[in-house]
Amino acid sequence: MCGIVGYIGPRQASDVLLSGLARLEYRGYDSAGVAIIDAGELTTTRRVGKLVNLQNALGTSPVAGNVGIGHTRWATHGKPSEENAHPHRDCTERIAIVHNGIIENYVELREELRATGHMIRSETDTEMVAHLIESYYEGDLKVAVAKSLKRLEGAYALGVVHLDHPDVIVAARKDSPLIIGAGDGENIVASDIPAVLEFTREVVVLHDGEIAVVTADSVDVFDLALRPVVPEMLHVEWDLDAAEKGGFEDFMLKEIFEQPKALRETLRGRMNDGEIQLSELAMTAEEIAGIARVFVIACGTSLHAGFVAKSLIEQWARIPVEVLCSSEFRYNDPIVDDETLVVAITQSGETADTLAGVREARLRGAKVIAITNVVGSRVTRESDGVIYTHAGPEIGVAATKTFTAQIAALNVLGLKLAQAKGTLGSERVQSIFDELSTLPDVVEAILGSLEELQECAELFADATSSLFLGRGVGVPVAMEGALKLKEISYIHAEAYPAGEMKHGPIALITDQVPVVVVATQGHTYEKVVSNIQEVRARGAQVIAVATSGDDDIRNHAEFVLHIPQTSEALSAIPATVPLQLLSYYVAKRRGCNVDQPRNLAKSVTVE
Ligand code: M6R
């Protein structure tokens, strides 16, 4: 949802900005631009399309200078065009700004600015901020930015430079992420940590309503009233390698293969002496015992993890669980009170819909636990407790390792609730956890074994539509498989509970519609096999994800992707992995950009 970066220090700003933007391109890739100050000039270079177009432009016409700002855009207001690309400038062209977020009152501001003689050149909401700063500027950039911010409604992470202040970048945030990498004699403003890791692992986390005045040697943070604030510092544990492709062709493939590690890290330290360790829940055993219902809110892939959680928590802790996508939860007058535990799942911790749901839930008296992968993200500050997945940075727009890590964390949560409620005894909890701890090895084995996948992908060569079926915990796995396929290969894919198919979707079946079925061993296995027969009788070609040792399934499917035997409750993680790889190979075969699918962005910070 747009990435911003700013550099000030001894290096050539264009190099740092381009390398930062490359690491932020997952946030949007409709256009990219930089504005660099040098020798009394502010030079802006912008190009439509991916970053490579900007790189080429700067390769042909280099721009020198040691201070600058850059942007990679996911278009919201105004089509992708050079005019609408950031950085945007004021009328005097002495101020340049980059912005991530949405200025909701921009129409009103535009009328006001036009009426006072400002020349608005783009269709964007962002440009209004540049003109506002211009109108409030009386020699102090920080003051002009602070006054402008007070006029804004909506969300922003901003980087601002002014020709009169060639040794300063002013940054500010509200509801959009922003950090500052604190280097040695240089500082880098960025939407996300990977953009600064080449230069530093020390990070200032900017909070909502804070303004930072950044020079090469200092980062001074203020609140909106310009009172000094002690900045929150963070040492980043992972290094640049974790944010690079490391020999893989794509981030997505690398991240799929990182799942064993992500699972191990997420489960590390969670069991001690028969007791699930989850102090982050910040609830006493009595408080947990008082939970009458659980609400899970999330979007996209995280929502699918929520559906897995429902079956685990209901089965183990016998607490009713409702799962709702965050954008519906907020507006549906949910039945939430102080006996409700709300679990907000968000990889990025910045998803606007989920954050709004968190606020709504807390207003209604619920306790909110966030499950996120990003340390210091906004959801961590807005929730009562945080359970981190330790999956490392996920750059591919399609979530993979964070999904399975979320499920691992939710398994731990389910066991904790069951233990506190007394619905599972310690021995049972220990034995489930022991099996959970084998899943990293199970996933490793799957990743090393699926030779048939490339061949399977052929089935989708000319497909325009496909179905994904499953039962029980296989339903969210099917949903996730379908989402992956449509996101990165642009093939229509719909997931259904297998038993529901005969109530309508079976009309879609032809020999041109591949059907992927989660058919692992479980109490509904026979039913799933019957459902496979129903679709095959209508010409469908079937790919089945099945349990090792189930050779009979070969009589019912064109392709079988075998995964090791696990208990049914824990089968979601291993069953997902072949589907991630399947969608990867289908997309690659169709020549799609798997890391940056069209129209998408990694974190969706607008409603
Ligand atoms: O950061 P979040 O987990 O809150 O993101 C939620 C969705 O936007 C995200 O899962 C999206 O669906 C991904 N593109 C899935 O691959």
Tab-separated table of C-alpha atoms in Angstrom, residues 29-381:
chain	number	residue	atom	x	y	z
A	29	TYR	CA	4.377	-1.081	-7.968
A	30	ASP	CA	2.160	1.183	-10.053
A	31	SER	CA	4.808	3.928	-10.251
A	32	ALA	CA	7.959	5.018	-8.469
A	33	GLY	CA	9.824	8.281	-7.948
A	34	VAL	CA	12.500	10.139	-6.043
A	35	ALA	CA	13.191	13.764	-5.147
A	36	ILE	CA	16.806	14.653	-4.371
A	37	ILE	CA	18.327	17.885	-3.115
A	38	ASP	CA	21.730	18.967	-4.378
A	39	ALA	CA	23.510	22.284	-4.813
A	40	GLY	CA	20.412	24.381	-4.335
A	41	GLU	CA	18.216	22.269	-6.611
A	42	LEU	CA	15.402	19.851	-5.901
A	43	THR	CA	15.221	17.317	-8.723
A	44	THR	CA	12.270	14.986	-9.047
A	45	THR	CA	12.334	11.874	-11.234
A	46	ARG	CA	9.175	9.764	-11.564
A	47	ARG	CA	8.203	6.875	-13.766
A	48	VAL	CA	5.037	4.860	-14.296
A	49	GLY	CA	5.245	1.101	-13.704
A	50	LYS	CA	7.733	-0.952	-11.782
A	51	LEU	CA	10.830	0.343	-10.091
A	52	VAL	CA	12.998	-0.829	-12.963
A	53	ASN	CA	11.643	2.059	-15.047
A	54	LEU	CA	12.828	4.536	-12.452
A	55	GLN	CA	16.156	2.716	-12.141
A	56	ASN	CA	16.643	2.998	-15.891
A	57	ALA	CA	15.709	6.681	-15.867
A	58	LEU	CA	18.206	7.423	-13.094
A	59	GLY	CA	20.785	5.260	-14.889
A	60	THR	CA	20.423	7.411	-17.998
A	61	SER	CA	20.153	10.726	-16.146
A	62	PRO	CA	21.789	10.307	-12.717
A	63	VAL	CA	20.851	12.733	-9.970
A	64	ALA	CA	23.565	13.542	-7.427
A	65	GLY	CA	22.856	14.585	-3.842
A	66	ASN	CA	22.990	13.252	-0.290
A	67	VAL	CA	19.440	13.881	0.818
A	68	GLY	CA	16.266	12.684	-0.810
A	69	ILE	CA	12.958	10.888	-0.557
A	70	GLY	CA	11.470	8.092	-2.644
A	71	HIS	CA	8.175	6.301	-3.171
A	72	THR	CA	6.708	3.192	-4.734
A	73	ARG	CA	2.983	3.517	-5.339
A	74	TRP	CA	-0.129	1.379	-5.048
A	75	ALA	CA	-2.657	3.660	-6.677
A	76	THR	CA	-5.702	4.741	-4.698
A	77	HIS	CA	-6.546	8.276	-5.828
A	78	GLY	CA	-5.790	8.768	-9.498
A	79	LYS	CA	-4.625	6.282	-12.107
A	80	PRO	CA	-1.001	5.173	-12.326
A	81	SER	CA	0.595	8.048	-14.286
A	82	GLU	CA	3.700	10.191	-14.034
A	83	GLU	CA	1.606	13.124	-12.900
A	84	ASN	CA	0.107	11.083	-10.076
A	85	ALA	CA	3.408	9.474	-9.094
A	86	HIS	CA	5.107	10.645	-5.904
A	87	PRO	CA	7.041	12.696	-4.828
A	88	HIS	CA	4.566	15.545	-5.117
A	89	ARG	CA	5.597	19.164	-4.962
A	90	ASP	CA	4.080	22.461	-3.911
A	91	CYS	CA	3.591	25.433	-6.262
A	92	THR	CA	7.085	26.806	-5.612
A	93	GLU	CA	8.617	23.382	-6.303
A	94	ARG	CA	10.816	23.852	-3.236
A	95	ILE	CA	8.924	21.274	-1.165
A	96	ALA	CA	8.590	17.582	-2.057
A	97	ILE	CA	6.680	14.930	-0.188
A	98	VAL	CA	6.082	11.193	-0.286
A	99	HIS	CA	3.031	9.670	1.343
A	100	ASN	CA	1.576	6.295	2.234
A	101	GLY	CA	-2.064	6.279	3.325
A	102	ILE	CA	-5.209	8.137	2.361
A	103	ILE	CA	-6.141	11.734	3.078
A	104	GLU	CA	-9.885	11.401	3.462
A	105	ASN	CA	-10.716	15.133	3.406
A	106	TYR	CA	-8.639	15.876	0.321
A	107	VAL	CA	-11.584	17.105	-1.768
A	108	GLU	CA	-12.386	19.800	0.766
A	109	LEU	CA	-8.689	20.690	1.070
A	110	ARG	CA	-8.343	20.842	-2.713
A	111	GLU	CA	-11.213	23.339	-2.977
A	112	GLU	CA	-9.703	25.465	-0.247
A	113	LEU	CA	-6.223	25.350	-1.767
A	114	ARG	CA	-7.493	26.117	-5.255
A	115	ALA	CA	-9.482	29.042	-3.874
A	116	THR	CA	-6.307	30.457	-2.366
A	117	GLY	CA	-4.479	30.212	-5.676
A	118	HIS	CA	-2.637	26.892	-5.431
A	119	MET	CA	-2.013	25.031	-8.679
A	120	ILE	CA	-3.017	21.400	-8.206
A	121	ARG	CA	-1.391	19.236	-10.864
A	122	SER	CA	-2.351	15.656	-9.991
A	123	GLU	CA	-5.484	13.684	-9.143
A	124	THR	CA	-3.995	12.526	-5.861
A	125	ASP	CA	-4.963	13.210	-2.272
A	126	THR	CA	-1.268	13.470	-1.415
A	127	GLU	CA	-0.531	16.615	-3.367
A	128	MET	CA	-2.747	18.608	-0.984
A	129	VAL	CA	-0.252	17.980	1.801
A	130	ALA	CA	2.575	19.582	-0.183
A	131	HIS	CA	0.450	22.692	-0.763
A	132	LEU	CA	-0.682	22.809	2.849
A	133	ILE	CA	2.932	22.767	4.019
A	134	GLU	CA	3.680	25.520	1.518
A	135	SER	CA	0.856	27.634	2.873
A	136	TYR	CA	1.936	27.194	6.509
A	137	TYR	CA	5.651	27.565	5.883
A	138	GLU	CA	7.233	30.601	7.531
A	139	GLY	CA	10.834	29.425	7.718
A	140	ASP	CA	10.418	26.406	10.037
A	141	LEU	CA	9.626	23.176	8.175
A	142	LYS	CA	8.758	21.193	11.304
A	143	VAL	CA	6.206	23.795	12.347
A	144	ALA	CA	4.678	23.930	8.847
A	145	VAL	CA	4.374	20.128	8.777
A	146	ALA	CA	2.822	20.035	12.259
A	147	LYS	CA	0.250	22.679	11.294
A	148	SER	CA	-0.564	20.807	8.095
A	149	LEU	CA	-1.017	17.495	9.902
A	150	LYS	CA	-3.668	19.056	12.089
A	151	ARG	CA	-5.694	19.675	8.932
A	152	LEU	CA	-5.548	16.090	7.726
A	153	GLU	CA	-8.178	13.424	8.201
A	154	GLY	CA	-7.178	9.889	7.344
A	155	ALA	CA	-3.957	7.943	7.399
A	156	TYR	CA	-0.439	8.964	6.541
A	157	ALA	CA	3.200	8.147	6.705
A	158	LEU	CA	5.021	11.136	5.266
A	159	GLY	CA	8.504	12.128	4.240
A	160	VAL	CA	9.077	15.803	3.488
A	161	VAL	CA	12.070	17.728	2.142
A	162	HIS	CA	12.449	21.466	1.535
A	163	LEU	CA	15.085	23.200	-0.534
A	164	ASP	CA	15.574	25.769	2.236
A	165	HIS	CA	16.564	22.934	4.608
A	166	PRO	CA	18.878	20.686	2.609
A	167	ASP	CA	20.122	18.934	5.741
A	168	VAL	CA	16.731	17.743	7.067
A	169	ILE	CA	13.978	15.252	6.319
A	170	VAL	CA	10.765	15.664	8.290
A	171	ALA	CA	8.777	12.451	8.759
A	172	ALA	CA	5.406	11.862	10.392
A	173	ARG	CA	2.883	9.083	10.806
A	174	LYS	CA	-0.695	8.313	11.664
A	175	ASP	CA	-2.201	4.898	10.952
A	176	SER	CA	0.476	3.990	8.381
A	177	PRO	CA	3.790	2.394	9.316
A	178	LEU	CA	7.032	4.365	9.469
A	179	ILE	CA	10.423	3.667	10.983
A	180	ILE	CA	13.791	5.374	10.890
A	181	GLY	CA	16.945	3.323	10.516
A	182	ALA	CA	19.502	4.984	12.779
A	183	GLY	CA	22.895	4.617	11.109
A	184	ASP	CA	26.325	5.978	11.880
A	185	GLY	CA	26.310	9.497	10.436
A	186	GLU	CA	23.332	8.644	8.250
A	187	ASN	CA	19.638	7.979	8.744
A	188	ILE	CA	17.055	6.267	6.606
A	189	VAL	CA	13.307	6.806	6.863
A	190	ALA	CA	11.236	3.875	5.603
A	191	SER	CA	7.856	2.188	5.603
A	192	ASP	CA	9.377	-1.114	6.631
A	193	ILE	CA	12.509	-2.565	8.155
A	194	PRO	CA	13.956	-4.420	5.108
A	195	ALA	CA	14.578	-1.038	3.445
A	196	VAL	CA	17.120	-0.022	6.108
A	197	LEU	CA	18.810	-3.346	6.896
A	198	GLU	CA	21.645	-2.837	4.444
A	199	PHE	CA	22.712	0.139	6.541
A	200	THR	CA	21.654	-0.504	10.117
A	201	ARG	CA	19.739	-2.806	12.451
A	202	GLU	CA	18.988	-0.023	14.946
A	203	VAL	CA	15.568	1.402	14.360
A	204	VAL	CA	13.466	4.252	15.750
A	205	VAL	CA	9.808	3.221	15.742
A	206	LEU	CA	7.668	6.244	15.010
A	207	HIS	CA	4.242	6.176	16.671
A	208	ASP	CA	0.984	7.705	15.594
A	209	GLY	CA	0.883	11.445	16.066
A	210	GLU	CA	4.667	11.762	16.101
A	211	ILE	CA	6.870	13.927	13.920
A	212	ALA	CA	10.571	13.198	13.434
A	213	VAL	CA	13.156	15.727	12.391
A	214	VAL	CA	15.886	13.673	10.806
A	215	THR	CA	19.398	14.879	9.995
A	216	ALA	CA	22.465	12.792	9.148
A	217	ASP	CA	23.450	12.707	12.830
A	218	SER	CA	20.196	12.950	14.731
A	219	VAL	CA	16.597	11.840	14.976
A	220	ASP	CA	14.469	14.145	17.133
A	221	VAL	CA	10.918	13.056	17.765
A	222	PHE	CA	8.033	15.352	18.724
A	223	ASP	CA	4.329	15.066	19.313
A	224	LEU	CA	1.889	17.124	17.255
A	225	ALA	CA	2.205	19.997	19.733
A	226	LEU	CA	5.950	19.830	19.031
A	227	ARG	CA	6.838	18.704	22.539
A	228	PRO	CA	9.909	16.419	22.501
A	229	VAL	CA	9.181	12.699	22.822
A	230	VAL	CA	11.647	9.989	23.869
A	231	PRO	CA	11.891	7.788	20.777
A	232	GLU	CA	11.222	4.056	20.977
A	233	MET	CA	14.285	2.150	19.799
A	234	LEU	CA	14.267	-1.358	18.403
A	235	HIS	CA	17.171	-3.657	17.605
A	236	VAL	CA	16.269	-5.807	14.617
A	237	GLU	CA	17.272	-9.418	15.194
A	238	TRP	CA	17.197	-10.573	11.595
A	239	ASP	CA	19.683	-9.390	9.012
A	240	LEU	CA	19.673	-8.511	5.346
A	241	ASP	CA	20.043	-12.147	4.264
A	242	ALA	CA	16.606	-12.811	5.706
A	243	ALA	CA	15.184	-10.108	3.462
A	244	GLU	CA	16.994	-11.296	0.311
A	245	LYS	CA	16.162	-14.113	-2.092
A	246	GLY	CA	19.117	-16.243	-0.981
A	247	GLY	CA	19.518	-18.134	-4.262
A	248	PHE	CA	15.799	-18.755	-4.848
A	249	GLU	CA	14.192	-17.510	-8.012
A	250	ASP	CA	11.465	-15.664	-6.133
A	251	PHE	CA	10.732	-14.496	-2.612
A	252	MET	CA	7.606	-16.620	-2.599
A	253	LEU	CA	9.532	-19.824	-3.256
A	254	LYS	CA	12.147	-18.902	-0.695
A	255	GLU	CA	9.450	-18.198	1.858
A	256	ILE	CA	7.685	-21.499	1.167
A	257	PHE	CA	10.973	-23.255	1.843
A	258	GLU	CA	11.531	-21.232	5.014
A	259	GLN	CA	8.467	-22.747	6.643
A	260	PRO	CA	10.238	-25.398	8.703
A	261	LYS	CA	12.371	-22.665	10.283
A	262	ALA	CA	9.413	-20.334	10.767
A	263	LEU	CA	7.459	-23.108	12.499
A	264	ARG	CA	10.363	-24.043	14.755
A	265	GLU	CA	10.882	-20.423	15.776
A	266	THR	CA	7.180	-19.876	16.403
A	267	LEU	CA	6.910	-22.969	18.602
A	268	ARG	CA	10.197	-22.424	20.425
A	269	GLY	CA	9.831	-22.179	24.207
A	270	ARG	CA	6.089	-22.743	24.225
A	271	MET	CA	6.078	-25.872	26.401
A	272	ASN	CA	7.646	-26.298	29.793
A	273	ASP	CA	6.966	-29.192	32.114
A	274	GLY	CA	3.570	-30.013	30.641
A	275	GLU	CA	2.516	-26.345	30.747
A	276	ILE	CA	1.900	-24.239	27.642
A	277	GLN	CA	3.928	-21.033	27.957
A	278	LEU	CA	1.925	-18.081	26.705
A	279	SER	CA	2.457	-15.217	29.107
A	280	GLU	CA	1.683	-12.826	26.210
A	281	LEU	CA	-1.952	-13.730	26.693
A	282	ALA	CA	-1.765	-11.501	29.767
A	283	MET	CA	-4.709	-13.336	31.351
A	284	THR	CA	-4.937	-15.280	34.586
A	285	ALA	CA	-6.278	-18.843	34.575
A	286	GLU	CA	-9.445	-17.445	36.137
A	287	GLU	CA	-9.853	-14.868	33.416
A	288	ILE	CA	-9.390	-17.541	30.765
A	289	ALA	CA	-11.921	-19.735	32.530
A	290	GLY	CA	-14.358	-16.812	32.240
A	291	ILE	CA	-14.116	-16.607	28.447
A	292	ALA	CA	-17.538	-17.432	27.078
A	293	ARG	CA	-16.760	-17.042	23.394
A	294	VAL	CA	-13.936	-16.301	21.022
A	295	PHE	CA	-14.173	-14.061	17.996
A	296	VAL	CA	-11.458	-14.275	15.369
A	297	ILE	CA	-11.087	-11.314	13.043
A	298	ALA	CA	-8.687	-11.188	10.108
A	299	CYS	CA	-8.452	-10.686	6.353
A	300	GLY	CA	-7.322	-12.809	3.422
A	301	THR	CA	-4.882	-15.541	4.302
A	302	SER	CA	-4.958	-14.597	7.982
A	303	LEU	CA	-8.712	-15.157	7.904
A	304	HIS	CA	-8.120	-18.694	6.684
A	305	ALA	CA	-5.794	-19.275	9.632
A	306	GLY	CA	-8.726	-18.058	11.736
A	307	PHE	CA	-10.961	-20.812	10.339
A	308	VAL	CA	-8.346	-23.384	11.275
A	309	ALA	CA	-8.276	-21.871	14.766
A	310	LYS	CA	-12.019	-22.241	15.083
A	311	SER	CA	-11.883	-25.988	14.688
A	312	LEU	CA	-8.919	-26.328	17.058
A	313	ILE	CA	-10.257	-24.101	19.841
A	314	GLU	CA	-13.751	-25.550	19.688
A	315	GLN	CA	-12.429	-29.092	19.709
A	316	TRP	CA	-9.811	-28.631	22.418
A	317	ALA	CA	-11.153	-25.874	24.666
A	318	ARG	CA	-14.870	-26.322	23.930
A	319	ILE	CA	-15.325	-22.558	23.578
A	320	PRO	CA	-17.594	-21.409	20.738
A	321	VAL	CA	-15.611	-19.523	18.125
A	322	GLU	CA	-16.920	-17.156	15.503
A	323	VAL	CA	-14.681	-16.150	12.614
A	324	LEU	CA	-15.412	-13.022	10.629
A	325	CYS	CA	-13.462	-10.995	8.121
A	326	SER	CA	-12.474	-7.778	9.833
A	327	SER	CA	-14.283	-5.519	7.383
A	328	GLU	CA	-17.582	-7.224	8.225
A	329	PHE	CA	-16.995	-7.517	11.958
A	330	ARG	CA	-16.663	-3.817	12.449
A	331	TYR	CA	-19.927	-2.843	10.826
A	332	ASN	CA	-22.071	-5.773	11.936
A	333	ASP	CA	-22.808	-4.762	15.501
A	334	PRO	CA	-20.990	-7.886	16.759
A	335	ILE	CA	-22.110	-9.558	19.967
A	336	VAL	CA	-18.942	-8.904	21.908
A	337	ASP	CA	-18.607	-8.190	25.611
A	338	ASP	CA	-16.167	-8.575	28.475
A	339	GLU	CA	-16.546	-12.352	28.349
A	340	THR	CA	-15.329	-12.369	24.749
A	341	LEU	CA	-11.764	-12.965	23.694
A	342	VAL	CA	-11.080	-11.412	20.302
A	343	VAL	CA	-8.140	-12.854	18.389
A	344	ALA	CA	-6.956	-10.474	15.678
A	345	ILE	CA	-4.706	-12.192	13.152
A	346	THR	CA	-2.623	-9.967	10.910
A	347	GLN	CA	0.751	-10.801	9.447
A	348	SER	CA	1.670	-7.167	8.873
A	349	GLY	CA	-0.016	-5.801	11.956
A	350	GLU	CA	-1.039	-2.829	9.818
A	351	THR	CA	-4.198	-3.995	8.018
A	352	ALA	CA	-6.667	-1.135	8.371
A	353	ASP	CA	-9.781	-3.333	8.533
A	354	THR	CA	-8.330	-5.513	11.266
A	355	LEU	CA	-7.110	-2.541	13.272
A	356	ALA	CA	-10.567	-1.000	13.080
A	357	GLY	CA	-12.017	-4.313	14.290
A	358	VAL	CA	-9.589	-4.368	17.208
A	359	ARG	CA	-10.706	-0.904	18.273
A	360	GLU	CA	-14.353	-1.838	17.965
A	361	ALA	CA	-13.858	-4.975	20.036
A	362	ARG	CA	-12.069	-3.132	22.817
A	363	LEU	CA	-14.714	-0.419	22.867
A	364	ARG	CA	-17.213	-3.195	23.562
A	365	GLY	CA	-15.172	-4.462	26.474
A	366	ALA	CA	-13.514	-7.486	24.887
A	367	LYS	CA	-9.949	-8.492	25.518
A	368	VAL	CA	-7.965	-8.493	22.266
A	369	ILE	CA	-5.019	-10.740	21.490
A	370	ALA	CA	-3.119	-9.999	18.305
A	371	ILE	CA	-1.229	-12.589	16.315
A	372	THR	CA	1.283	-10.830	14.107
A	373	ASN	CA	4.658	-11.277	12.475
A	374	VAL	CA	5.841	-7.702	12.703
A	375	VAL	CA	7.421	-6.494	15.907
A	376	GLY	CA	6.279	-3.020	16.875
A	377	SER	CA	3.513	-2.957	14.265
A	378	ARG	CA	0.416	-0.988	14.999
A	379	VAL	CA	-1.703	-3.911	16.147
A	380	THR	CA	0.827	-4.616	18.876
A	381	ARG	CA	0.116	-1.247	20.409
